[in-house]
Short mmCIF file of C-alpha atoms in Angstrom, two decimals:
data_model
loop_
_atom_site.label_atom_id
_atom_site.label_comp_id
_atom_site.label_asym_id
_atom_site.label_seq_id
_atom_site.Cartn_x
_atom_site.Cartn_y
_atom_site.Cartn_z
CA MET A 647 -142.73 5.61 72.39
CA GLN A 648 -141.30 7.48 69.53
CA GLU A 649 -140.08 11.45 70.09
CA ALA A 650 -142.67 13.91 67.46
CA ILE A 651 -139.94 15.37 65.36
CA PRO A 652 -139.68 19.24 65.88
CA TYR A 653 -141.56 21.48 62.90
CA LYS A 654 -138.28 23.15 62.09
CA SER A 655 -136.90 19.89 60.93
CA GLN A 656 -139.90 18.29 59.79
CA MET A 657 -139.73 21.32 57.34
CA ALA A 658 -136.54 20.89 56.48
CA ALA A 659 -136.98 17.09 55.63
CA ARG A 660 -139.70 17.54 53.22
CA SER A 661 -137.27 20.58 51.49
CA ARG A 662 -134.83 18.10 52.07
CA LEU A 663 -136.84 15.42 49.74
CA HIS A 664 -138.09 18.03 47.58
CA ASN A 665 -134.69 19.02 46.40
CA PHE A 666 -132.43 15.28 47.04
CA LEU A 667 -132.84 14.30 43.13
CA GLU A 668 -131.07 18.17 42.25
CA GLY A 669 -128.57 18.05 44.65
CA ALA A 670 -127.91 14.88 44.04
CA VAL A 671 -126.87 16.33 40.05
CA ASN A 672 -124.41 19.50 41.75
CA ASP A 673 -120.94 18.81 43.33
CA GLY A 674 -122.23 19.18 46.32
CA GLY A 675 -125.30 19.75 48.57
CA ARG A 676 -128.37 22.62 46.99
CA ARG A 677 -127.90 25.66 45.68
CA LEU A 678 -129.37 28.35 47.45
CA VAL A 679 -129.27 32.02 46.54
CA THR A 680 -129.40 34.79 48.97
CA ASN A 681 -130.31 38.43 48.39
CA GLY A 682 -127.62 39.64 51.64
CA SER A 683 -130.64 41.27 53.48
CA GLY A 684 -130.98 39.97 56.79
CA THR A 685 -134.38 38.35 57.11
CA SER A 686 -133.28 36.55 54.19
CA VAL A 687 -129.78 34.69 56.23
CA THR A 688 -131.92 34.26 59.05
CA LYS A 689 -134.92 32.74 57.13
CA LEU A 690 -131.67 30.26 55.29
CA VAL A 691 -130.02 29.62 59.16
CA LEU A 692 -133.69 28.57 60.52
CA GLU A 693 -135.13 26.80 57.48
CA ASN A 694 -131.87 24.22 57.25
CA ALA A 695 -130.69 21.89 59.24
CA VAL A 696 -127.67 22.10 57.55
CA ILE A 697 -126.52 24.88 55.59
CA VAL A 698 -122.97 25.91 54.58
CA PHE A 699 -122.53 29.50 53.94
CA GLY A 700 -119.30 30.11 51.62
CA ARG A 701 -118.03 32.45 48.44
CA ARG A 702 -118.45 31.67 44.89
CA GLY A 703 -116.06 28.95 43.72
CA CYS A 704 -114.30 28.61 47.30
CA CYS A 705 -112.59 25.73 47.30
CA MET A 706 -112.54 25.29 50.93
CA CYS A 707 -116.39 25.46 50.89
CA HIS A 708 -116.24 22.33 48.29
CA VAL A 709 -114.22 20.23 51.10
CA VAL A 710 -116.50 20.95 53.71
CA ASN A 711 -119.72 20.29 51.25
CA ARG A 712 -117.79 16.77 50.09
CA LEU A 713 -117.54 15.24 53.77
CA LEU A 714 -120.53 15.94 54.80
CA LEU A 715 -122.54 14.32 51.15
CA GLY A 716 -119.45 11.76 52.16
CA LEU A 717 -121.55 11.18 56.00
CA GLY A 718 -125.18 11.11 53.94
CA VAL A 719 -125.69 14.62 54.09
CA ASN A 720 -127.11 16.97 52.08
CA PRO A 721 -126.34 20.13 53.48
CA ALA A 722 -127.66 23.41 51.43
CA VAL A 723 -125.03 25.53 50.24
CA CYS A 724 -125.51 29.39 50.20
CA GLU A 725 -122.51 30.49 47.55
CA VAL A 726 -122.34 34.62 48.45
CA ASP A 727 -121.46 36.48 45.24
CA GLU A 728 -118.06 38.74 46.23
CA GLY A 729 -120.48 41.89 46.59
CA LYS A 730 -122.39 40.67 48.96
CA GLU A 731 -120.03 39.23 50.74
CA GLU A 732 -119.71 41.63 53.80
CA ALA A 733 -123.60 41.90 54.20
CA VAL A 734 -124.08 38.38 54.30
CA LEU A 735 -121.06 38.24 56.90
CA ASN A 736 -122.13 41.07 59.26
CA GLU A 737 -125.40 39.77 59.38
CA LEU A 738 -124.83 36.24 60.60
CA SER A 739 -122.19 37.62 62.73
CA ILE A 740 -125.26 39.32 64.56
CA ILE A 741 -127.07 36.26 64.50
CA ASN A 742 -124.30 34.73 66.77
CA SER A 743 -122.48 37.81 68.11
CA GLY A 744 -119.15 37.12 67.03
CA GLY A 745 -116.62 36.72 64.52
CA ILE A 746 -117.07 34.80 61.22
CA GLN A 747 -115.11 33.69 58.64
CA PHE A 748 -116.02 31.98 55.63
CA PRO A 749 -116.36 28.56 55.17
CA ALA A 750 -118.98 29.19 57.79
CA VAL A 751 -121.31 26.02 58.80
CA PHE A 752 -124.89 26.44 60.43
CA VAL A 753 -126.45 22.98 62.18
CA GLY A 754 -129.68 23.43 63.57
CA GLY A 755 -129.73 26.91 63.78
CA LYS A 756 -126.97 27.54 65.21
CA LEU A 757 -123.57 28.41 64.09
CA PHE A 758 -121.06 24.87 64.44
CA GLY A 759 -117.91 26.44 63.02
CA GLY A 760 -115.82 26.56 59.67
CA LEU A 761 -113.19 23.78 58.03
CA ASP A 762 -111.41 23.10 61.32
CA ARG A 763 -114.41 22.66 63.44
CA ILE A 764 -116.08 20.17 61.17
CA MET A 765 -112.50 18.22 60.49
CA SER A 766 -111.99 18.53 64.29
CA THR A 767 -115.66 16.41 65.48
CA HIS A 768 -115.28 14.55 62.43
CA ILE A 769 -112.02 13.06 64.14
CA THR A 770 -113.18 12.18 67.60
CA GLY A 771 -116.77 11.23 66.53
CA GLU A 772 -118.34 14.02 67.86
CA LEU A 773 -120.17 15.33 64.49
CA VAL A 774 -121.60 12.69 63.11
CA PRO A 775 -124.48 12.69 66.85
CA ILE A 776 -124.07 16.54 66.26
CA LEU A 777 -125.68 16.41 63.00
CA LYS A 778 -128.22 13.33 63.83
CA GLU A 779 -129.64 15.55 66.62
CA ALA A 780 -129.90 18.24 64.43
CA GLY A 781 -131.75 15.52 62.09
CA ALA A 782 -129.79 15.93 59.26
CA LEU A 783 -128.70 12.82 59.48
CA TRP A 784 -131.66 9.59 59.49
CA LEU A 785 -129.12 6.32 60.23
CA MET B 1060 -53.74 15.76 67.72
CA LEU B 1061 -51.51 17.19 70.31
CA PHE B 1062 -49.94 14.17 72.77
CA PHE B 1063 -48.29 16.97 74.38
CA SER B 1064 -47.07 16.28 77.95
CA SER B 1065 -45.44 18.83 80.02
CA SER B 1066 -45.08 17.13 82.93
CA LEU B 1067 -42.64 14.88 80.60
CA TYR B 1068 -40.19 17.80 80.43
CA ILE B 1069 -40.32 18.23 83.68
CA SER B 1070 -39.26 14.79 84.60
CA MET B 1071 -36.68 14.82 81.71
CA TYR B 1072 -35.33 18.29 82.83
CA CYS B 1073 -34.91 17.09 85.97
CA LEU B 1074 -31.92 14.64 84.73
CA LEU B 1075 -30.04 17.81 83.81
CA PRO B 1076 -27.25 19.05 85.72
CA ASP B 1077 -28.22 22.54 87.06
CA PHE B 1078 -31.97 21.72 87.28
CA LYS B 1079 -34.43 24.36 89.08
CA LEU B 1080 -37.87 23.59 90.02
CA SER B 1081 -38.94 27.31 89.60
CA ASN B 1082 -36.94 26.79 85.88
CA ALA B 1083 -39.23 24.01 85.16
CA TYR B 1084 -42.14 25.63 86.13
CA ASN B 1085 -40.81 28.17 83.87
CA PHE B 1086 -40.52 26.04 80.89
CA ASN B 1087 -43.76 23.72 81.48
CA LEU B 1088 -45.55 27.00 81.59
CA THR B 1089 -44.08 28.30 78.23
CA CYS B 1090 -44.24 25.06 76.36
CA THR B 1091 -48.21 25.15 77.26
CA LYS B 1092 -48.93 28.49 76.32
CA ALA B 1093 -46.90 27.52 73.08
CA ALA B 1094 -48.92 24.51 72.69
CA SER B 1095 -52.29 25.88 72.40
CA ILE B 1096 -51.17 28.70 70.51
CA ILE B 1097 -49.80 26.85 68.19
CA SER B 1098 -52.70 24.17 68.78
CA SER B 1099 -55.16 26.78 67.64
CA ARG B 1100 -53.27 28.11 64.76
CA SER B 1101 -52.79 24.53 63.25
CA MET B 1102 -55.16 21.76 63.85
CA ASP B 1103 -52.64 19.13 62.02
CA PHE B 1104 -49.74 19.05 63.89
CA PRO B 1105 -48.11 15.50 63.14
CA SER B 1106 -48.32 13.49 66.28
CA THR B 1107 -44.51 12.38 66.06
CA LEU B 1108 -43.53 16.07 67.59
CA PHE B 1109 -44.46 16.09 70.48
CA VAL B 1110 -44.12 12.23 71.65
CA PRO B 1111 -41.15 11.11 71.57
CA SER B 1112 -38.80 12.17 74.79
CA ARG B 1113 -35.64 10.20 73.84
CA THR B 1114 -35.68 13.13 71.23
CA MET B 1115 -35.73 15.71 73.52
CA GLY B 1116 -33.32 14.72 76.21
CA THR B 1117 -30.31 14.79 73.84
CA TYR B 1118 -30.79 18.74 74.06
CA GLU B 1119 -29.44 21.40 76.51
CA PRO B 1120 -31.24 23.12 79.21
CA ILE B 1121 -33.48 25.70 77.42
CA HIS B 1122 -33.12 29.11 78.63
CA GLN B 1123 -34.45 31.37 75.37
CA ILE B 1124 -37.29 30.91 73.82
CA GLY B 1125 -35.50 31.18 70.40
CA LEU B 1126 -33.48 28.40 71.17
CA TRP B 1127 -36.65 26.41 72.13
CA GLY B 1128 -38.53 27.32 68.76
CA GLU B 1129 -35.03 26.26 66.80
CA ASN B 1130 -35.34 22.49 68.74
CA PHE B 1131 -38.24 22.41 67.41
CA LYS B 1132 -37.44 22.64 63.45
CA SER B 1133 -34.61 20.05 64.14
CA ILE B 1134 -36.55 17.49 65.43
CA GLY B 1135 -37.57 17.14 61.54
CA SER B 1136 -41.20 18.02 61.20
CA PRO B 1137 -41.82 19.80 58.29
CA ASN B 1138 -44.73 21.02 58.65
CA ILE B 1139 -43.99 23.64 61.14
CA SER B 1140 -42.65 26.82 59.37
CA PRO B 1141 -40.24 29.03 60.98
CA SER B 1142 -42.91 31.59 61.16
CA VAL B 1143 -44.88 29.98 62.82
CA ILE B 1144 -42.31 29.48 65.28
CA PHE B 1145 -41.18 32.65 65.72
CA ASP B 1146 -44.87 34.14 65.93
CA VAL B 1147 -45.08 31.89 69.02
CA ALA B 1148 -42.05 33.40 69.93
CA ASN B 1149 -43.45 37.01 69.77
CA LYS B 1150 -46.50 35.99 71.06
CA LEU B 1151 -44.89 34.44 74.38
CA GLU B 1152 -43.09 37.88 74.64
CA ASN B 1153 -46.28 39.79 74.14
CA GLU B 1154 -47.91 37.63 76.62
CA SER B 1155 -45.03 37.98 79.46
CA GLU B 1156 -42.46 40.05 79.28
CA THR B 1157 -41.15 39.14 82.44
CA THR B 1158 -41.48 35.12 81.59
CA SER B 1159 -38.82 35.92 78.93
CA HIS B 1160 -36.57 38.15 81.01
CA GLU B 1161 -36.57 35.53 83.47
CA LEU B 1162 -35.44 32.78 81.62
CA LEU B 1163 -32.80 34.84 79.43
CA ALA B 1164 -31.19 34.84 82.54
CA PRO B 1165 -32.37 32.78 84.88
CA SER B 1166 -29.83 31.97 87.58
CA SER B 1167 -29.54 35.35 88.80
CA LYS B 1168 -32.93 36.32 89.26
CA TYR B 1169 -33.90 33.31 91.04
CA ASP B 1170 -30.89 33.81 93.46
CA GLN B 1171 -32.13 37.38 94.03
CA GLU B 1172 -35.57 36.77 95.03
CA ALA B 1173 -35.19 33.10 96.22
CA SER B 1174 -37.90 34.70 98.52
CA LYS B 1175 -40.70 34.69 96.92
CA PRO B 1176 -40.67 32.22 93.95
CA PHE B 1177 -44.33 31.24 95.31
CA ASP B 1178 -45.70 34.98 94.01
CA LYS B 1179 -44.09 34.57 90.50
CA ILE B 1180 -45.55 31.40 90.32
CA GLN B 1181 -49.08 32.28 91.18
CA ARG B 1182 -48.77 35.19 88.89
CA ARG B 1183 -47.23 33.25 86.00
CA LEU B 1184 -50.68 31.01 86.63
CA ALA B 1185 -53.02 33.47 86.67
CA GLN B 1186 -51.10 34.75 83.65
CA ASN B 1187 -51.44 31.64 81.79
CA ARG B 1188 -55.07 30.99 82.79
CA GLU B 1189 -55.62 34.48 81.28
CA ALA B 1190 -54.22 33.30 78.09
CA ALA B 1191 -56.03 30.61 77.74
CA ARG B 1192 -59.02 32.61 78.76
CA LYS B 1193 -58.56 34.89 75.24
CA SER B 1194 -57.71 32.19 73.30
CA ARG B 1195 -61.21 30.20 74.39
CA LEU B 1196 -62.75 34.03 73.68
CA ARG B 1197 -61.34 34.45 70.48
CA LYS B 1198 -61.53 31.19 69.46
CA LYS B 1199 -65.44 31.55 70.27
CA ALA B 1200 -66.06 34.20 68.22
CA TYR B 1201 -64.31 33.31 65.11
CA VAL B 1202 -66.78 29.68 65.29
CA GLN B 1203 -69.90 32.45 65.43
CA GLN B 1204 -68.58 34.33 62.68
CA LEU B 1205 -68.20 31.04 60.46
CA GLU B 1206 -71.30 29.65 61.53
CA ASN B 1207 -73.16 33.06 59.93
CA SER B 1208 -70.85 33.36 57.19
CA ARG B 1209 -71.97 29.51 56.90
CA LEU B 1210 -75.86 30.23 57.07
CA LYS B 1211 -75.34 33.48 54.36
CA LEU B 1212 -73.79 30.87 51.99
CA ILE B 1213 -76.33 28.68 52.41
CA GLN B 1214 -79.17 31.16 51.81
CA LEU B 1215 -77.08 32.56 48.86
CA GLU B 1216 -77.40 29.36 47.18
CA GLN B 1217 -80.74 28.70 47.31
CA GLU B 1218 -81.35 32.42 46.38
CA LEU B 1219 -79.05 31.46 43.64
CA GLU B 1220 -81.30 28.35 42.34
CA ARG B 1221 -84.79 29.76 42.81
CA ALA B 1222 -83.21 32.21 40.22
CA ARG B 1223 -82.25 29.62 37.63
CA GLN B 1224 -85.99 27.64 38.70
CA GLN B 1225 -87.44 30.82 38.19
CA CYS B 1226 -85.50 31.94 34.75
CA LEU B 1227 -86.35 28.60 33.05
CA TYR B 1228 -90.37 29.34 33.90
CA ALA B 1229 -90.54 33.10 32.98
CA GLY B 1230 -90.75 33.10 29.42
CA GLY B 1231 -90.13 35.98 27.55
CA ALA B 1232 -92.98 38.00 28.77
CA ILE B 1233 -92.29 38.51 32.41
CA GLU B 1234 -89.62 39.96 34.09
CA VAL B 1235 -87.34 38.38 36.14
CA GLY B 1236 -87.64 40.14 39.09
CA HIS B 1237 -91.36 40.56 39.50
CA LEU B 1238 -91.24 37.02 40.45
CA GLY B 1239 -90.11 38.11 43.42
CA ILE B 1240 -86.92 36.57 44.97
CA SER B 1241 -87.42 37.91 48.21
CA GLY B 1242 -85.60 37.94 51.98
CA ALA B 1243 -87.89 37.09 53.47
CA LEU B 1244 -88.73 34.00 51.57
CA ASN B 1245 -85.46 32.12 51.59
CA SER B 1246 -84.76 33.28 54.95
CA GLY B 1247 -88.21 31.24 55.75
CA ILE B 1248 -86.91 28.31 54.11
CA THR B 1249 -83.06 28.51 54.92
CA ALA B 1250 -84.56 28.96 58.99
CA PHE B 1251 -87.22 25.84 57.98
CA GLU B 1252 -84.32 23.79 56.79
CA MET B 1253 -81.42 24.28 59.61
CA GLU B 1254 -84.88 23.53 62.24
CA TYR B 1255 -85.28 20.40 60.79
CA GLU B 1256 -82.16 19.07 61.02
CA ARG B 1257 -82.10 19.96 64.24
CA TRP B 1258 -85.61 18.76 64.59
CA MET B 1259 -84.25 15.49 62.97
CA GLU B 1260 -81.89 14.78 65.13
CA GLU B 1261 -84.18 14.90 68.30
CA GLN B 1262 -86.21 13.00 66.97
CA ASN B 1263 -83.71 9.85 66.16
CA LYS B 1264 -82.32 10.39 69.90
CA GLN B 1265 -85.99 9.99 71.09
CA ILE B 1266 -86.37 6.84 69.41
CA CYS B 1267 -83.55 5.86 70.69
CA ASP B 1268 -84.52 6.61 74.40
CA LEU B 1269 -88.42 4.81 73.19
CA ARG B 1270 -86.41 2.14 72.30
CA SER B 1271 -84.78 1.61 75.24
CA ALA B 1272 -87.27 2.54 77.56
CA LEU B 1273 -89.64 0.12 76.04
CA ASN B 1274 -86.82 -2.88 76.45
CA ALA B 1275 -85.82 -1.52 80.38
CA GLN B 1276 -89.34 -1.91 81.06
CA ILE B 1277 -89.83 1.27 83.09
CA SER B 1278 -92.93 2.46 84.65
CA ASP B 1279 -95.84 3.68 82.66
CA ILE B 1280 -95.50 7.16 84.37
CA GLU B 1281 -91.62 7.76 82.99
CA LEU B 1282 -93.27 6.19 79.50
CA HIS B 1283 -95.77 9.02 79.75
CA ILE B 1284 -93.43 11.58 80.02
CA LEU B 1285 -91.16 10.32 76.86
CA VAL B 1286 -95.14 9.71 74.96
CA GLU B 1287 -95.78 13.28 75.99
CA SER B 1288 -92.32 14.98 74.70
CA GLY B 1289 -92.77 12.43 71.46
CA MET B 1290 -95.92 14.14 70.77
CA SER B 1291 -95.10 17.97 71.42
CA HIS B 1292 -91.97 17.34 69.43
CA TYR B 1293 -94.72 16.32 66.56
CA LEU B 1294 -96.70 19.19 67.24
CA GLU B 1295 -93.15 21.49 66.64
CA LEU B 1296 -92.98 20.12 63.18
CA PHE B 1297 -96.65 21.18 62.23
CA ARG B 1298 -95.46 24.55 63.43
CA MET B 1299 -92.57 25.02 61.72
CA LYS B 1300 -94.28 23.81 58.64
CA SER B 1301 -97.23 26.46 59.21
CA SER B 1302 -94.69 29.02 59.13
CA VAL B 1303 -92.34 28.10 56.34
CA ALA B 1304 -95.68 27.50 53.82
CA LYS B 1305 -96.47 30.84 54.61
CA ALA B 1306 -93.20 32.31 52.76
CA ASP B 1307 -93.37 29.38 49.87
CA VAL B 1308 -96.26 27.26 49.94
CA PHE B 1309 -95.04 25.14 47.08
CA TYR B 1310 -91.92 24.37 48.99
CA VAL B 1311 -93.89 22.06 51.49
CA MET B 1312 -95.97 20.78 48.73
CA SER B 1313 -93.13 19.53 46.68
CA GLY B 1314 -91.30 17.96 50.25
CA THR B 1315 -88.15 19.31 49.34
CA TRP B 1316 -87.22 18.99 52.84
CA LYS B 1317 -87.81 15.69 53.21
CA THR B 1318 -85.92 12.44 51.72
CA SER B 1319 -87.40 10.73 47.92
CA ALA B 1320 -89.51 7.34 49.29
CA GLU B 1321 -90.90 10.23 51.80
CA ARG B 1322 -91.68 12.19 48.94
CA PHE B 1323 -92.88 9.35 47.24
CA PHE B 1324 -95.61 8.75 49.59
CA SER B 1325 -96.57 12.56 50.18
CA TRP B 1326 -99.99 13.83 50.00
CA ILE B 1327 -100.42 17.76 50.46
CA GLY B 1328 -96.96 18.06 52.31
CA GLY B 1329 -96.62 14.80 54.47
CA PHE B 1330 -98.58 11.42 55.42
CA ARG B 1331 -101.85 10.57 54.71
CA PRO B 1332 -102.97 9.65 58.58
CA SER B 1333 -104.95 6.77 57.34
CA GLU B 1334 -101.60 5.19 55.28
CA LEU B 1335 -99.91 5.69 58.86
CA LEU B 1336 -102.93 4.48 61.11
CA LYS B 1337 -102.84 0.94 58.74
CA VAL B 1338 -98.84 0.68 59.50
CA LEU B 1339 -98.96 1.02 62.81
CA VAL B 1340 -101.77 -0.36 64.53
CA PRO B 1341 -100.76 -3.76 63.62
CA GLN B 1342 -97.68 -2.70 65.91
CA ILE B 1343 -99.65 -1.60 68.99
CA ASP B 1344 -101.35 -5.33 69.68
CA PRO B 1345 -102.99 -6.45 71.46
CA LEU B 1346 -106.12 -3.73 71.65
CA THR B 1347 -109.37 -4.37 73.27
CA ASP B 1348 -112.48 -4.87 71.48
CA HIS B 1349 -113.47 -1.20 72.36
CA GLN B 1350 -109.85 -0.40 70.83
CA ILE B 1351 -110.17 -1.74 68.11
CA LEU B 1352 -113.48 -0.27 67.38
CA GLU B 1353 -112.44 2.83 68.10
CA VAL B 1354 -109.31 2.99 65.62
CA CYS B 1355 -111.06 1.15 63.02
CA ASN B 1356 -113.52 4.23 63.40
CA LEU B 1357 -111.20 6.61 63.22
CA LYS B 1358 -109.27 5.00 59.92
CA GLN B 1359 -112.56 5.52 58.00
CA SER B 1360 -113.45 9.09 59.12
CA CYS B 1361 -109.65 9.97 58.42
CA GLN B 1362 -110.28 8.30 54.91
CA GLN B 1363 -113.48 10.32 54.88
CA ALA B 1364 -111.56 13.55 55.77
CA GLU B 1365 -108.80 13.00 53.16
CA ASP B 1366 -110.96 12.65 50.26
CA ALA B 1367 -113.05 15.93 51.05
CA LEU B 1368 -109.64 17.48 50.69
CA SER B 1369 -108.48 15.45 47.68
CA GLN B 1370 -111.37 16.66 46.26
CA GLY B 1371 -111.24 20.06 47.17
CA MET B 1372 -107.23 20.26 45.84
CA GLU B 1373 -108.68 18.38 42.42
CA LYS B 1374 -111.53 21.64 42.27
CA LEU B 1375 -108.36 23.91 43.14
CA ARG B 1376 -106.57 22.32 40.16
CA GLU B 1377 -109.75 22.72 37.91
CA THR B 1378 -110.26 26.73 39.02
CA VAL B 1379 -106.32 27.21 38.93
CA SER B 1380 -106.15 25.50 35.11
CA ALA B 1381 -109.64 27.49 33.87
CA THR B 1382 -108.25 30.72 35.59
CA LEU B 1383 -104.67 30.65 33.64
CA ALA B 1384 -106.15 29.16 30.68
CA SER B 1385 -109.16 31.93 30.33
CA GLY B 1386 -109.59 34.07 27.39
CA GLN B 1387 -108.09 33.60 24.33
CA MET B 1388 -104.13 31.81 24.26
CA GLY B 1389 -101.93 32.17 21.31
CA GLN B 1390 -101.21 36.27 21.45
CA GLY B 1391 -98.57 36.11 24.47
CA THR B 1392 -100.27 38.07 26.48
CA TYR B 1393 -101.48 36.58 30.03
CA LEU B 1394 -100.73 38.89 32.48
CA PRO B 1395 -103.93 39.24 33.85
CA GLN B 1396 -104.99 35.86 33.90
CA VAL B 1397 -101.96 35.64 35.49
CA ALA B 1398 -102.65 37.73 38.65
CA MET B 1399 -106.19 35.97 38.90
CA ALA B 1400 -105.08 32.66 39.07
CA MET B 1401 -102.16 33.69 41.54
CA GLU B 1402 -105.05 34.61 43.50
CA LYS B 1403 -106.63 31.47 43.07
CA LEU B 1404 -103.47 29.77 43.89
CA GLU B 1405 -103.21 31.15 47.39
CA ALA B 1406 -105.82 28.62 48.73
CA LEU B 1407 -103.18 26.22 48.76
CA VAL B 1408 -101.52 27.73 51.57
CA ASN B 1409 -105.00 26.62 53.27
CA PHE B 1410 -105.04 22.67 52.06
CA VAL B 1411 -101.68 22.87 53.67
CA ASN B 1412 -102.55 23.82 56.86
CA GLN B 1413 -105.86 21.42 56.56
CA ALA B 1414 -103.61 18.45 56.05
CA ASP B 1415 -101.68 19.31 58.61
CA HIS B 1416 -104.50 19.78 60.94
CA LEU B 1417 -105.74 16.97 59.82
CA ARG B 1418 -102.69 14.57 61.08
CA LYS B 1419 -103.13 16.45 64.75
CA GLU B 1420 -106.28 15.68 65.05
CA THR B 1421 -105.57 12.07 64.20
CA LEU B 1422 -102.47 11.72 66.71
CA GLN B 1423 -103.72 12.70 69.27
CA GLN B 1424 -107.26 11.13 68.89
CA MET B 1425 -104.78 8.01 68.85
CA SER B 1426 -103.56 9.10 72.11
CA TYR B 1427 -106.77 8.78 73.61
CA ILE B 1428 -107.61 5.98 72.28
CA LEU B 1429 -104.32 4.34 73.60
CA THR B 1430 -102.90 2.89 76.84
CA THR B 1431 -99.49 4.81 77.31
CA ARG B 1432 -97.72 1.71 76.87
CA GLN B 1433 -99.08 1.22 73.54
CA ALA B 1434 -98.90 4.93 72.60
CA ALA B 1435 -95.19 4.52 73.21
CA ARG B 1436 -95.32 1.38 71.03
CA GLY B 1437 -97.11 3.55 68.51
CA LEU B 1438 -94.93 6.33 68.57
CA LEU B 1439 -91.38 4.53 68.34
CA ALA B 1440 -93.25 2.19 65.18
CA LEU B 1441 -93.85 6.11 64.00
CA GLY B 1442 -90.34 6.85 64.09
CA GLU B 1443 -88.25 3.45 62.86
CA TYR B 1444 -90.97 4.16 59.84
CA ILE B 1445 -89.97 7.10 58.82
CA GLN B 1446 -86.14 6.12 59.41
CA ARG B 1447 -86.62 2.60 57.17
CA LEU B 1448 -87.85 5.03 54.75
CA GLN B 1449 -84.95 7.20 55.01
CA ALA B 1450 -82.67 4.03 54.70
CA LEU B 1451 -84.82 3.21 51.59
CA SER B 1452 -83.52 6.57 49.92
CA THR B 1453 -80.31 6.17 50.73
CA VAL B 1454 -80.14 2.80 49.02
CA TRP B 1455 -82.09 3.85 46.28
CA ALA B 1456 -79.04 6.44 45.56
CA ASN B 1457 -75.85 4.68 45.83
CA ARG B 1458 -77.64 1.37 43.68
CA PRO B 1459 -75.29 0.45 41.30
CA HIS B 1460 -76.61 0.26 37.82
CA GLY B 1461 -77.26 -3.60 37.56
CA PRO B 1462 -79.03 -6.03 40.33
CA ALA B 1463 -79.28 -4.14 43.54
CA LYS B 1464 -77.38 -5.87 46.02
CA LEU B 1465 -78.69 -5.31 49.16
CA THR B 1466 -74.23 -6.06 51.61
CA VAL B 1467 -73.73 -4.53 54.72
CA GLU B 1468 -72.17 -1.19 53.52
CA ASN B 1469 -75.05 0.45 52.01
CA VAL B 1470 -77.35 -0.43 54.84
CA ARG B 1471 -77.17 1.66 57.49
#
């Protein structure tokens, strides 16, 4: 008997299917915008199985996106404008009671880490199961 | 090289008519002292100088240092200048006045104090020791000074080279001063180069140890120690690279510190982990099926991570290029663009760090997958692979113009 898919990843799945074609054209993930307000950021984190926050044009963010795309994940990407950086950082820190640096990856509504952690867990083979569990990967 | 044997002289001295043992000790000490002073002054004495016993045997018993100096001259060595001899004479006089007095009139003094020859001998031995100790300290200080000067010289050479290169790139609009030949940058690189030289020596030593250990069939526990020190040695290298990348990231990116063949395979300041895995895994056979699967997965993960980093680098290049080329070109004013591009370029340090992080993680993961013995074979293979690359660089650099001839001389 298969487990019912939890609601939030069901929503994510729907929006992902919807955005899939758009995302494929860009150089990584689905582009999202935030105005830096508290609810907006929290909503984004909860709505998406995988979301990457980074500065606009940041190359490290690009690396994270390419890696996730290479694994078959279509991550949501939130490019933060320079002016709104601090606000977004603050908000994210509140969610996770800790310091956050860009690029910041959230998986399944929780902070996963930065590029360091993505790389380490990918090499040890832990990343893919985590992504699957969060509903970001299907196979 | 000095083939000075003081015992030789004592034995010859015994042959002479008015031999006194105390005189022999005297002469011995004087000769030893003189020898140590002369040796510390000039290292290239001819070996013929001190050896021939027949030559010395023909001379009268020596009671004065001056005469002794003359004897050296008459042996016929053109390399000792009279000044050295007299220097020696002066030195000896300064260090032990009593000794010279006794040499000038040995017989009477010894008759008077025949009751305490032992104390005198002890005293002279002590003075000898003291002189030798002072000599050693002076030598140590001198060597220290030389080391410092050498460091300074390397630093200055680096600065000069960098200044030359910066001048080439500067063009007319930017002052050379702005391009920052800062002391911190150069000392970072100089320090790294010295550290790397030592690291390489230690690396080669560890490779030798691993080789003999694996051939000798030592226990797994002992092998584990070797593997652990090999791993931490590599971690040390990554720490060094991280430190110098902060000072000058282009230095790490260009791989100047490596040999030419190693640079040929360079990817973001070092080897590609997946390439190394391809080279090393066949050397670690036999692997269990489970291990083969894990290594396969690791290879694939490496590949994916490398691709992501490469794409990031590509994006960085595009960004820097676009920033630098923004605005109108042709008027010769471009300081704002250069300033903006510099900001973007700072991300390069992150790339070097991430690439090294990937290398570290791959190394770590391999150590988890493999047994101790397999890990030892892996480290040995890795070390030798690098040695082969370095040998290739040397042979390539020395190749004759024409068809390459691999003779024994040019393959180390």
